[in-house]
Coordinates of C-alpha atoms in Angstrom, one line a residue:
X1 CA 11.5 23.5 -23.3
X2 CA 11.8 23.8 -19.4
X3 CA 14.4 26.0 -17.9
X4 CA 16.1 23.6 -15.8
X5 CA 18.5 26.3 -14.0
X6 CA 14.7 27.4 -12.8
X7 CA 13.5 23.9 -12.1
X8 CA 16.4 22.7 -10.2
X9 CA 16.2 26.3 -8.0
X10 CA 12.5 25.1 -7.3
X11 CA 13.0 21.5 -6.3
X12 CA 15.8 22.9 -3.8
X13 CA 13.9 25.2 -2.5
X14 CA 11.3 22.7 -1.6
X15 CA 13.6 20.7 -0.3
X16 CA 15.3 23.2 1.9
X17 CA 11.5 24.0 3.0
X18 CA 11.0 20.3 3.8
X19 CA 14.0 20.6 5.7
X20 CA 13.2 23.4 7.9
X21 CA 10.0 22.2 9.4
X22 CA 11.6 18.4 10.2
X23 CA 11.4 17.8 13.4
X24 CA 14.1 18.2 15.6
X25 CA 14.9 22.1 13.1
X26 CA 13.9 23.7 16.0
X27 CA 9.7 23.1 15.1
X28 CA 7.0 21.4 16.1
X29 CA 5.7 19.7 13.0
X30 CA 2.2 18.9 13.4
X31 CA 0.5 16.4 11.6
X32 CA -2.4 13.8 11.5
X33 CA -4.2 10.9 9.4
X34 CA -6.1 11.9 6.3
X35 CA -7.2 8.4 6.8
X36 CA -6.3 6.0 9.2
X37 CA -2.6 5.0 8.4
X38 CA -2.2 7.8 6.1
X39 CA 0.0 10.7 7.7
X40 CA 0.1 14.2 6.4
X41 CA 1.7 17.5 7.9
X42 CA 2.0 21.0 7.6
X43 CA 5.4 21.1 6.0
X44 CA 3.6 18.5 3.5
X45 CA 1.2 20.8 2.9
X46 CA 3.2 23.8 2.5
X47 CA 5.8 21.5 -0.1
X48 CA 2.7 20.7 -1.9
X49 CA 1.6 24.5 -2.5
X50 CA 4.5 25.6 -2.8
X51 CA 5.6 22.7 -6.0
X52 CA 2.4 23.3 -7.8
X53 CA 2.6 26.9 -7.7
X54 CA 6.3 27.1 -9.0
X55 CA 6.0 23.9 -11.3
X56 CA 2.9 25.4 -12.7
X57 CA 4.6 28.9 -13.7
X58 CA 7.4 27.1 -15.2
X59 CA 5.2 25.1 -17.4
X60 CA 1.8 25.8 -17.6
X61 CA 0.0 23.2 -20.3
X62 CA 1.5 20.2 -17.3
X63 CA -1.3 18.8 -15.1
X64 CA -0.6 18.6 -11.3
X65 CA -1.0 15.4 -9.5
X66 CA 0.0 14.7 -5.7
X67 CA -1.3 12.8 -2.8
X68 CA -2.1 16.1 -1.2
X69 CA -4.0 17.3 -3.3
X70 CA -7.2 16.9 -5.2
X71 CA -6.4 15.3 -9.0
X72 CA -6.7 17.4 -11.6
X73 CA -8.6 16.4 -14.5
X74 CA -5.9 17.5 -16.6
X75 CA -3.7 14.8 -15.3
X76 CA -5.4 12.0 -16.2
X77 CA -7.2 13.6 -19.9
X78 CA -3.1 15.0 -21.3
X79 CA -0.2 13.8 -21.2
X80 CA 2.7 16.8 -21.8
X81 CA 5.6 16.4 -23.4
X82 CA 7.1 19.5 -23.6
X83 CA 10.2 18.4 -21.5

């Protein structure tokens, strides 16, 4: 069973880190195209790290998957139910 005191605290967390590095927060958010069309940023990347670490603590046998980053084979080979 997920702790979902713990899980909310993560997603706000990322969220408040998301909000920090918008532009406008008092950064320069600096960005560019994986691909042509396809924007990513720091603050992206940092959200991203930051997710999969804490998700990944919270509930180990779960498979990450995200747009920035590379797929892991566990997300396409289990499927967790442990919610």
């Amino acid at each position: 069973m997920i702790d979902r005191t713990r899980f909310l605290d993560i997603v706000r967390e990322a969220g408040r880190m998301a909000h920090a590095r918008w532009p406008g927060a008092g950064h320069a958010l600096k960005s560019w195209d994986k691909t042509p069309g396809d924007p990513v940023s720091e603050a992206d990347l940092e959200v991203d790290r930051f997710l999969r670490r804490e998700l990944g603590a919270l509930l180990p046998s779960a498979a990450w998957l995200s747009e920035e980053s590379v797929d892991d084979v566990k997300a396409v080979t289990k499927r967790t139910v442990d919610a």
